[in-house]
mmCIF file of N, CA, C and O in Angstrom:
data_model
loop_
_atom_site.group_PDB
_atom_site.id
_atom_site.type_symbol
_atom_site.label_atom_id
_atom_site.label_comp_id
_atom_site.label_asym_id
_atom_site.label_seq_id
_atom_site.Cartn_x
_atom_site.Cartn_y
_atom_site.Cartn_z
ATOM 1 N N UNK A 1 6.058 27.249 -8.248
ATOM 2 C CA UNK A 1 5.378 26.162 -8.942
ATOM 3 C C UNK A 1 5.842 24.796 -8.435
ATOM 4 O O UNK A 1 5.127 23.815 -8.227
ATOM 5 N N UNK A 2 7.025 24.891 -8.290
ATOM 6 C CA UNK A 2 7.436 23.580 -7.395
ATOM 7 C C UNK A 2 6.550 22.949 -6.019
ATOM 8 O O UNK A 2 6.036 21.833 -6.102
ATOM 9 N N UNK A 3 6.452 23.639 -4.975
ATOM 10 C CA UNK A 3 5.688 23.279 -4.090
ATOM 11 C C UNK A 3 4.494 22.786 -4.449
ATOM 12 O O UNK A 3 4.211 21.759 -3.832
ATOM 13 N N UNK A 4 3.250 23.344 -5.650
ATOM 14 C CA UNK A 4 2.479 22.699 -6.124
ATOM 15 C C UNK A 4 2.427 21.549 -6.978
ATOM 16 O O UNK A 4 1.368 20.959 -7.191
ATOM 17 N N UNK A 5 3.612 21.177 -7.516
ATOM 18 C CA UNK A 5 3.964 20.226 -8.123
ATOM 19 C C UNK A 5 4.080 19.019 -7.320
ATOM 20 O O UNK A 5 3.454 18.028 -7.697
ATOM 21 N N UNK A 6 4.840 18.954 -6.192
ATOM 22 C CA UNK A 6 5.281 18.575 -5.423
ATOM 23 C C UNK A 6 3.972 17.887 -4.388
ATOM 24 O O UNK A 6 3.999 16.914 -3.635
ATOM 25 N N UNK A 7 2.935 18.790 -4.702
ATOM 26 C CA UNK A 7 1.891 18.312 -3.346
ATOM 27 C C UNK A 7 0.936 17.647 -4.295
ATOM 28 O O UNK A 7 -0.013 17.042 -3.796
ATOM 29 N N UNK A 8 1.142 17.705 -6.340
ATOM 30 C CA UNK A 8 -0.036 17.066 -6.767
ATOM 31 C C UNK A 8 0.515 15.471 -6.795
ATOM 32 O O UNK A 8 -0.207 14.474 -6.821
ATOM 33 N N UNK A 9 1.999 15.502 -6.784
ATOM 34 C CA UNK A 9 2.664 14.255 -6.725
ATOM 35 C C UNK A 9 2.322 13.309 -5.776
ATOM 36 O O UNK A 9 2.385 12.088 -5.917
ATOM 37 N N UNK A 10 1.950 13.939 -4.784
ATOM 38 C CA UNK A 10 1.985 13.278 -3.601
ATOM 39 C C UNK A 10 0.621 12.930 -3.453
ATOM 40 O O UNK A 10 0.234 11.776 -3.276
ATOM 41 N N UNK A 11 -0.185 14.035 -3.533
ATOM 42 C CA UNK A 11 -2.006 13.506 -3.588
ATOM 43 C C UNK A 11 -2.297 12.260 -4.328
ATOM 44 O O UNK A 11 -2.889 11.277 -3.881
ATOM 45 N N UNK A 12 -1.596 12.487 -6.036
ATOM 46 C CA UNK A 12 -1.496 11.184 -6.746
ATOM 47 C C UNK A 12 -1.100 10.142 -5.940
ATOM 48 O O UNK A 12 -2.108 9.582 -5.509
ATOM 49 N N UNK A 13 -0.376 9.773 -5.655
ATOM 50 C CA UNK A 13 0.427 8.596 -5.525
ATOM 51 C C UNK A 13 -0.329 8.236 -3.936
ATOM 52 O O UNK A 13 -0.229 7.155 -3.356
ATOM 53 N N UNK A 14 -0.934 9.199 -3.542
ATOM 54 C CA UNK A 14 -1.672 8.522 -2.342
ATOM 55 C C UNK A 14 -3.078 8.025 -2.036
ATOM 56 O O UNK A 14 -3.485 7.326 -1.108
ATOM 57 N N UNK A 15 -3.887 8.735 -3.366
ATOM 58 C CA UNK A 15 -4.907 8.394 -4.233
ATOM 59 C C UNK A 15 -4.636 6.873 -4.275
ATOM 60 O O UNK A 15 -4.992 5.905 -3.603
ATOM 61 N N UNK A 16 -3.810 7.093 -5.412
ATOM 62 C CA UNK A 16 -3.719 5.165 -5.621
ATOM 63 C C UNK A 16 -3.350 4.181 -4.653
ATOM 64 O O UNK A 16 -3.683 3.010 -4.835
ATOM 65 N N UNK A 17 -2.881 4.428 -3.925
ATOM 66 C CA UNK A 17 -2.304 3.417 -2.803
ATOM 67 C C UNK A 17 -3.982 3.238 -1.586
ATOM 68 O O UNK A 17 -4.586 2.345 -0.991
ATOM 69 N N UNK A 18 -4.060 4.506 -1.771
ATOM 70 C CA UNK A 18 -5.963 4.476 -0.634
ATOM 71 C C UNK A 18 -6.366 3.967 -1.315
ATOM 72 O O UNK A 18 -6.388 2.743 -1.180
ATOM 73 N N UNK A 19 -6.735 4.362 -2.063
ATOM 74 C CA UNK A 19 -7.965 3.486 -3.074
ATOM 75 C C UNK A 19 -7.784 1.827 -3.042
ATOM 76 O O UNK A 19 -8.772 1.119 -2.844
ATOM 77 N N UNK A 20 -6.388 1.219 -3.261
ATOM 78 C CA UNK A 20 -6.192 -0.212 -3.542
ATOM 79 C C UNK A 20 -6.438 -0.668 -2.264
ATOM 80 O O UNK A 20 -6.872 -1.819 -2.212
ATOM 81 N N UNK A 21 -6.232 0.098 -0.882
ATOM 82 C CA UNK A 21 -6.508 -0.560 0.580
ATOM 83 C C UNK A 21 -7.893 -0.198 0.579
ATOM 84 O O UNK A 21 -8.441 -1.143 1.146
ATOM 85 N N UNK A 22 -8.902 0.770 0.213
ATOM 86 C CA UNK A 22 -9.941 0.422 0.669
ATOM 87 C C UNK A 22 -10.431 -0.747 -0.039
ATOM 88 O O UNK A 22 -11.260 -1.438 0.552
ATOM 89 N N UNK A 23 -9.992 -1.147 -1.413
ATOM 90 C CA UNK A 23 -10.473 -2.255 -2.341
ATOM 91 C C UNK A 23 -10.439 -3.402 -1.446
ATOM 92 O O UNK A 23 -11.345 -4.199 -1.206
ATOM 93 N N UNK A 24 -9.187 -3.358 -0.965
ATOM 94 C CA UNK A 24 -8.987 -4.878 -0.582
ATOM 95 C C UNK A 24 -9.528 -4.975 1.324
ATOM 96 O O UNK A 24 -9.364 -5.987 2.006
ATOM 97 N N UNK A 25 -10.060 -3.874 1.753
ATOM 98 C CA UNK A 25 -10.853 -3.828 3.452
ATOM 99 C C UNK A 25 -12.330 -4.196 2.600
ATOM 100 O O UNK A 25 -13.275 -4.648 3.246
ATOM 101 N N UNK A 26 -12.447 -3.978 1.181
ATOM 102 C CA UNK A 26 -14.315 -4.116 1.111
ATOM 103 C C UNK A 26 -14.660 -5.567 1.084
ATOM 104 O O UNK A 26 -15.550 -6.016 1.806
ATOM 105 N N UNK A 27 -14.048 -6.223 0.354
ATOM 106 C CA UNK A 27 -13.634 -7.623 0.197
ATOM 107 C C UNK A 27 -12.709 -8.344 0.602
ATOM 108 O O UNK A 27 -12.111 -9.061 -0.200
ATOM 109 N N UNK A 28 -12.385 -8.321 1.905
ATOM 110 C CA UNK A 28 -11.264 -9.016 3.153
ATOM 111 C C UNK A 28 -11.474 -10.625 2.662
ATOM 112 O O UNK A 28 -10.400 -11.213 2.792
ATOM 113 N N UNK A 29 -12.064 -11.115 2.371
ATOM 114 C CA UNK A 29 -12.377 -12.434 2.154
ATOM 115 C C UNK A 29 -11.924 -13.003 0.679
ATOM 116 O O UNK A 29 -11.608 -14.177 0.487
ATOM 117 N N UNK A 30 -11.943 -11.977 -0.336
ATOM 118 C CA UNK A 30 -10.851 -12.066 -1.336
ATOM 119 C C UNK A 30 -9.605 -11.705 -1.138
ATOM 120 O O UNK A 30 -8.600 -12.104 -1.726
ATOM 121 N N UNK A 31 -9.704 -10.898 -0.248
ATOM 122 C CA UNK A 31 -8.051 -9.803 -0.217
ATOM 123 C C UNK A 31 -7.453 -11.493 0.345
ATOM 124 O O UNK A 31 -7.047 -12.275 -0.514
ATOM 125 N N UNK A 32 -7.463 -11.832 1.588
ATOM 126 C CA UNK A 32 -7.207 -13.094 2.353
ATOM 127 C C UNK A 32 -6.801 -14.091 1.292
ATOM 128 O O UNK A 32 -5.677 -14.589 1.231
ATOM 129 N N UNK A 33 -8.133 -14.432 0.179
ATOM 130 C CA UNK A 33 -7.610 -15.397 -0.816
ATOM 131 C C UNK A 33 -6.519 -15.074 -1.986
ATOM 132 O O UNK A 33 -6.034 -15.828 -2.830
ATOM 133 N N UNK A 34 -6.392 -14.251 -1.839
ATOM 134 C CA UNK A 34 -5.463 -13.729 -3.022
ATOM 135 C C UNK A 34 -3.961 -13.873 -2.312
ATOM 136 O O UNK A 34 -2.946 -14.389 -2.781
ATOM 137 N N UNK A 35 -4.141 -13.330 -1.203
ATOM 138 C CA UNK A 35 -2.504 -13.135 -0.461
ATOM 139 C C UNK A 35 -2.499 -15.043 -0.199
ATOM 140 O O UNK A 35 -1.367 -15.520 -0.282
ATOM 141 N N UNK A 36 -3.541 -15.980 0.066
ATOM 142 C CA UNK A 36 -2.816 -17.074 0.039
ATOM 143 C C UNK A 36 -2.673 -18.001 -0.866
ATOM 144 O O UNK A 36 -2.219 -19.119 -0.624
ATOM 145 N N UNK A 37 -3.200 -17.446 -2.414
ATOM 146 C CA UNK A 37 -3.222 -18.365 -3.285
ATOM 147 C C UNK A 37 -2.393 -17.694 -4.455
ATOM 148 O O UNK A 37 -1.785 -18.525 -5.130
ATOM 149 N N UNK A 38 -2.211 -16.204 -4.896
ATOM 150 C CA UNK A 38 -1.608 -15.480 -5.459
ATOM 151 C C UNK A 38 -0.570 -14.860 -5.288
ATOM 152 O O UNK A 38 0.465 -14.848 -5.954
ATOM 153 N N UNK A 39 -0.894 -14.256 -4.240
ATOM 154 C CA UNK A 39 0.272 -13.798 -3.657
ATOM 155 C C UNK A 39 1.313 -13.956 -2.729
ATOM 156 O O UNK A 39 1.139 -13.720 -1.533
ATOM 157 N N UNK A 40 2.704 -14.454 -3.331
ATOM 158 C CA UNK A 40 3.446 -15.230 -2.248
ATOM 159 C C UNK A 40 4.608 -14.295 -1.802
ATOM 160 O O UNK A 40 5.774 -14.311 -2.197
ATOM 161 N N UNK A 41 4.007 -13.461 -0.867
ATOM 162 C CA UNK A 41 5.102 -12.778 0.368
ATOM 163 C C UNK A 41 5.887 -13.284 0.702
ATOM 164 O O UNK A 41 5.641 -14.379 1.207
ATOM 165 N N UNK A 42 6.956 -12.943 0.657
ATOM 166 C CA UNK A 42 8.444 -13.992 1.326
ATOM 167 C C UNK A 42 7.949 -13.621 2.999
ATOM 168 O O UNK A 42 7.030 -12.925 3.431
ATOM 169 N N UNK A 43 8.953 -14.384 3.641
ATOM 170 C CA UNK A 43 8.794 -14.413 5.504
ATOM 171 C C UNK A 43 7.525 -13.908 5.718
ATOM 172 O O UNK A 43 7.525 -13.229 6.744
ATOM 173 N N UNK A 44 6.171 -13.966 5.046
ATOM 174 C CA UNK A 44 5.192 -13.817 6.356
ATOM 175 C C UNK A 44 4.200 -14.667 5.630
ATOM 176 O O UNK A 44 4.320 -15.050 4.466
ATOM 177 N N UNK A 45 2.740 -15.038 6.823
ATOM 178 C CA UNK A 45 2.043 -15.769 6.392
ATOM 179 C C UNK A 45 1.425 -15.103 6.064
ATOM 180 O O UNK A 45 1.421 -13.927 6.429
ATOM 181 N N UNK A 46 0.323 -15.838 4.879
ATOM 182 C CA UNK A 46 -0.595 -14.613 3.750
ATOM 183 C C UNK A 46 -1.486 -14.016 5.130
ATOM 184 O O UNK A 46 -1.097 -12.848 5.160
ATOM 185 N N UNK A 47 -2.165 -14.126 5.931
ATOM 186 C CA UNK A 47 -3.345 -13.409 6.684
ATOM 187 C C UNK A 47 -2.106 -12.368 7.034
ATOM 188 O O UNK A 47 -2.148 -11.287 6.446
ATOM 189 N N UNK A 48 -1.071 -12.592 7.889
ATOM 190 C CA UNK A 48 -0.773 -11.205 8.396
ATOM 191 C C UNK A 48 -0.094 -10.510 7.136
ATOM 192 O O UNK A 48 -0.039 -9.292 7.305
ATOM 193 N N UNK A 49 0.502 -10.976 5.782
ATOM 194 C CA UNK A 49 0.881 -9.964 4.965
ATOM 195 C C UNK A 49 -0.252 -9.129 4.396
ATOM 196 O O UNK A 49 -0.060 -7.940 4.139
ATOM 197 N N UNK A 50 -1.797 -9.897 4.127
ATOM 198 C CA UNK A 50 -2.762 -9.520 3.814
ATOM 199 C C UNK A 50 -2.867 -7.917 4.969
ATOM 200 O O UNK A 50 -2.818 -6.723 4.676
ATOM 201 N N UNK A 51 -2.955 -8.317 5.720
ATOM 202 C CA UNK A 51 -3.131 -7.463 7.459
ATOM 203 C C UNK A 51 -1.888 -6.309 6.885
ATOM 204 O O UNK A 51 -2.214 -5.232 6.385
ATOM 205 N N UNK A 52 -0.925 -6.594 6.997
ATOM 206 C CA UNK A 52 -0.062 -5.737 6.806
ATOM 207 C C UNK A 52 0.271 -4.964 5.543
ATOM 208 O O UNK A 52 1.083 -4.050 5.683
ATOM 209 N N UNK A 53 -0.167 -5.157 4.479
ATOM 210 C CA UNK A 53 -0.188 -5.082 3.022
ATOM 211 C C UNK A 53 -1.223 -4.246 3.369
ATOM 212 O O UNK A 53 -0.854 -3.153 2.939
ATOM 213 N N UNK A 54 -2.490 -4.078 3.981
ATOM 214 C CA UNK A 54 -3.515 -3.479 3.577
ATOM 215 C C UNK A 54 -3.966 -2.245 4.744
ATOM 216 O O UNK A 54 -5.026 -1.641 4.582
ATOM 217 N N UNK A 55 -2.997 -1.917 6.007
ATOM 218 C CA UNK A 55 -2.723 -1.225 6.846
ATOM 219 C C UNK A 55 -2.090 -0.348 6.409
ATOM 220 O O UNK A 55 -2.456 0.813 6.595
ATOM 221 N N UNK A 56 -0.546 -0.750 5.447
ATOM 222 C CA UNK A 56 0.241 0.175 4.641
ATOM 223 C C UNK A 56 -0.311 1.078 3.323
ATOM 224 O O UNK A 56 0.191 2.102 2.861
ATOM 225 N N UNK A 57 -1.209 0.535 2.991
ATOM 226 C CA UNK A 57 -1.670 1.237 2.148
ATOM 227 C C UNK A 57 -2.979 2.180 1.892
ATOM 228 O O UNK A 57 -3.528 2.632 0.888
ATOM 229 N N UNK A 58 -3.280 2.275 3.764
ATOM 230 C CA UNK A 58 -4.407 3.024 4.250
ATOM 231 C C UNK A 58 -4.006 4.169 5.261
ATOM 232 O O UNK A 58 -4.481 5.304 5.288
ATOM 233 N N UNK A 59 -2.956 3.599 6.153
ATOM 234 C CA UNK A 59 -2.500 4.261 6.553
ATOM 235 C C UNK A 59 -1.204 5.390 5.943
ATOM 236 O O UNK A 59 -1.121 6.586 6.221
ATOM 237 N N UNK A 60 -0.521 4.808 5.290
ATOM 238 C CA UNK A 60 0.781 5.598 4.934
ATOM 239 C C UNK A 60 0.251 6.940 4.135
ATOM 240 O O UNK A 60 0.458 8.052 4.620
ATOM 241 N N UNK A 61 -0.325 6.804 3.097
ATOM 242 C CA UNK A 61 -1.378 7.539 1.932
ATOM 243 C C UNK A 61 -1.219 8.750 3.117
ATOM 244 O O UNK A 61 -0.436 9.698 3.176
ATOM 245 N N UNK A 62 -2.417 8.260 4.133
ATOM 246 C CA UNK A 62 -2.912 9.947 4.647
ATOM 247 C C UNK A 62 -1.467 10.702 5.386
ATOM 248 O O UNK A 62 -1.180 11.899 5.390
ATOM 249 N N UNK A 63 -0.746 9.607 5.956
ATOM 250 C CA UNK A 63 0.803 10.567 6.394
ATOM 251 C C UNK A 63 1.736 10.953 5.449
ATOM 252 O O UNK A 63 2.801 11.566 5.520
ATOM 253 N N UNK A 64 1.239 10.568 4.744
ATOM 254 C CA UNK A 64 1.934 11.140 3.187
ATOM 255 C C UNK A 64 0.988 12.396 2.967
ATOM 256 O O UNK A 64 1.582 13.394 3.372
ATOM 257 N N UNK A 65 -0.145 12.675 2.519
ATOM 258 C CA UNK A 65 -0.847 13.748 2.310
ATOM 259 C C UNK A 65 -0.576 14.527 3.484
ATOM 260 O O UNK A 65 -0.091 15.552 3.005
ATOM 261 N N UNK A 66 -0.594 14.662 4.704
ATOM 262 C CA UNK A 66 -0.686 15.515 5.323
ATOM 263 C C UNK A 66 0.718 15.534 6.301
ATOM 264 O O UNK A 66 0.759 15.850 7.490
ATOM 265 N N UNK A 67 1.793 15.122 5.481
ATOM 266 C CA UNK A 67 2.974 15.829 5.921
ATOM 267 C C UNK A 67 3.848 15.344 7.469
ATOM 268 O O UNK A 67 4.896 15.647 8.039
ATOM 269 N N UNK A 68 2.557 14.319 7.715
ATOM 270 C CA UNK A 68 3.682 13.625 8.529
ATOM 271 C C UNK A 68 4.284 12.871 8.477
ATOM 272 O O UNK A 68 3.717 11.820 8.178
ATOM 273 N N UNK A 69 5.878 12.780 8.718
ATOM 274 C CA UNK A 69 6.946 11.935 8.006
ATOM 275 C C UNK A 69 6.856 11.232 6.962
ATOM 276 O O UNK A 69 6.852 10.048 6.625
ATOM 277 N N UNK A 70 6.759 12.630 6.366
ATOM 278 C CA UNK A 70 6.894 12.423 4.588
ATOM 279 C C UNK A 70 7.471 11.344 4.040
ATOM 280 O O UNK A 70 7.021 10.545 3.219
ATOM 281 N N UNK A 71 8.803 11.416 4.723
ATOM 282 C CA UNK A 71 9.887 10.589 4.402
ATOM 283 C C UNK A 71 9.444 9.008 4.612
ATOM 284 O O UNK A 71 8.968 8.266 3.753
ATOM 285 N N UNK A 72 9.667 8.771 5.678
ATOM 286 C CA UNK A 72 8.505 7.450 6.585
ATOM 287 C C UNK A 72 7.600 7.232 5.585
ATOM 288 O O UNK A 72 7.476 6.140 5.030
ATOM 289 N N UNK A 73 7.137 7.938 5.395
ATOM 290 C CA UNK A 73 5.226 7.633 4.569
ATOM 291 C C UNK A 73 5.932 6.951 3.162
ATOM 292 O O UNK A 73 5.829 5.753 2.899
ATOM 293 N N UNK A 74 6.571 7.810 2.420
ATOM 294 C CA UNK A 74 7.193 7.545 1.294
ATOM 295 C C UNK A 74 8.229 6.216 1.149
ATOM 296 O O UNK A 74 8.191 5.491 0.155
ATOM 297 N N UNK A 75 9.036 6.024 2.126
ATOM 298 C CA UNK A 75 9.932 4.783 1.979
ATOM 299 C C UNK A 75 8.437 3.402 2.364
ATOM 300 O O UNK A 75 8.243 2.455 1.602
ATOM 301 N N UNK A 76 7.862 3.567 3.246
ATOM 302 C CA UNK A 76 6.753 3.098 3.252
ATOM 303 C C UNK A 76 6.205 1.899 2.072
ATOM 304 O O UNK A 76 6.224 0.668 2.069
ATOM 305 N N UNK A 77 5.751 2.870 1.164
ATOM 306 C CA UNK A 77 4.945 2.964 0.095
ATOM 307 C C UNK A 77 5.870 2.486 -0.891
ATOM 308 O O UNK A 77 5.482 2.099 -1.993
ATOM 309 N N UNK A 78 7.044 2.495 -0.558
ATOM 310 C CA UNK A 78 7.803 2.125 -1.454
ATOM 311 C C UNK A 78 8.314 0.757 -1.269
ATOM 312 O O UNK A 78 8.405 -0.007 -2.230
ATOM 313 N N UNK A 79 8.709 0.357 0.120
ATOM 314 C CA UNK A 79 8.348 -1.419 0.718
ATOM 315 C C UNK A 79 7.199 -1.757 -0.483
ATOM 316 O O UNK A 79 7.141 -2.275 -1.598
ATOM 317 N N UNK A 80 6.364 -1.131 0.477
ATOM 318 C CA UNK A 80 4.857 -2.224 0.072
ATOM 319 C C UNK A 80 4.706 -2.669 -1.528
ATOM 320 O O UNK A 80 4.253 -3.702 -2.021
ATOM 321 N N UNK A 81 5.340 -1.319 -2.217
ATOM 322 C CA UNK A 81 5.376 -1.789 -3.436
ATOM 323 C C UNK A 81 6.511 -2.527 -4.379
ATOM 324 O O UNK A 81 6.484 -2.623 -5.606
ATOM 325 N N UNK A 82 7.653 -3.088 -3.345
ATOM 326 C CA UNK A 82 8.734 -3.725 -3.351
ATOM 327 C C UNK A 82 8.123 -5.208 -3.602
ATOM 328 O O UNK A 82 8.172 -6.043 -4.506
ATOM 329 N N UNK A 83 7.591 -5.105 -2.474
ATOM 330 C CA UNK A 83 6.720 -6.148 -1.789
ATOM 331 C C UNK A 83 5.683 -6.707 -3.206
ATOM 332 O O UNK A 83 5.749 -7.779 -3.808
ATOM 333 N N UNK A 84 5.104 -5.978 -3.347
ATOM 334 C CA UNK A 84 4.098 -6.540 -4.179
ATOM 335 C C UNK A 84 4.872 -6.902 -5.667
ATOM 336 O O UNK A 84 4.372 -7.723 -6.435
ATOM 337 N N UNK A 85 5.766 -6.404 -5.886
ATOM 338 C CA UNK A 85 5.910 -6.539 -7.367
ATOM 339 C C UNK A 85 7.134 -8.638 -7.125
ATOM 340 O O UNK A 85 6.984 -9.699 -7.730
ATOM 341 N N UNK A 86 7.999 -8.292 -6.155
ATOM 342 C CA UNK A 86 8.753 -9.678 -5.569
ATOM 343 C C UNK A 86 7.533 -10.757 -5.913
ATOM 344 O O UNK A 86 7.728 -11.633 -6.756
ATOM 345 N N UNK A 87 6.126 -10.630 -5.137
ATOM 346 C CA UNK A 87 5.701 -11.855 -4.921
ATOM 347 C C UNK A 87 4.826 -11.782 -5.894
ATOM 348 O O UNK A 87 3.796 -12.457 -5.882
ATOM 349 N N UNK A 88 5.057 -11.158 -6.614
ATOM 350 C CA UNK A 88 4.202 -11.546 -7.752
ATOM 351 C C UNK A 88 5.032 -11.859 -9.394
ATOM 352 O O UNK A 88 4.624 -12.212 -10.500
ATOM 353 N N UNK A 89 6.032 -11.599 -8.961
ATOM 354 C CA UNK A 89 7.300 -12.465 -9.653
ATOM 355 C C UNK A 89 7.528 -13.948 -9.568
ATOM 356 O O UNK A 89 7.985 -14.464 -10.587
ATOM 357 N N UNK A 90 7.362 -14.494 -8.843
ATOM 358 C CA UNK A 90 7.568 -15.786 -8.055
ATOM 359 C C UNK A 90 6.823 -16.813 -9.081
ATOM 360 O O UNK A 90 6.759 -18.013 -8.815
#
């Protein structure tokens, strides 16, 4: 039961992270305004945190679901959401 536990954890949590990057690729022109008026990323400028914020959370998801460097995928996901909660503290 563990192993299935283990893989619904992971579907979850990669569900949500896809889903919020395709949100923010449908509307690049909000995503853009938000990272430079809302969201204040330490060391980068909002277009490339936007860029990079929204790469991590499209890409990592599926190497997380399908087992490549789980680990990687997961510390990942766990930046980005470092990331997001810092600059939105500010």
């Amino acid at each position: 039961l563990q192993p299935a536990a283990a893989l619904a954890a992971r579907l979850y949590v990669a569900q949500v992270f896809f889903l919020s990057g395709l949100t923010k690729l449908r509307a690049w022109d909000t995503t853009l305004a938000l990272f430079a008026d809302e969201y204040h990323v330490p060391l980068l400028p909002p277009a490339l945190a936007a860029v990079a914020g929204t790469a991590g959370e499209i890409v990592l998801p599926v190497l997380l679901v399908l087992g490549f460097g789980g680990r990687f995928a997961a510390l990942g996901l766990f930046v980005v959401n470092a990331v997001a909660v810092v600059s939105l503290a500010e």
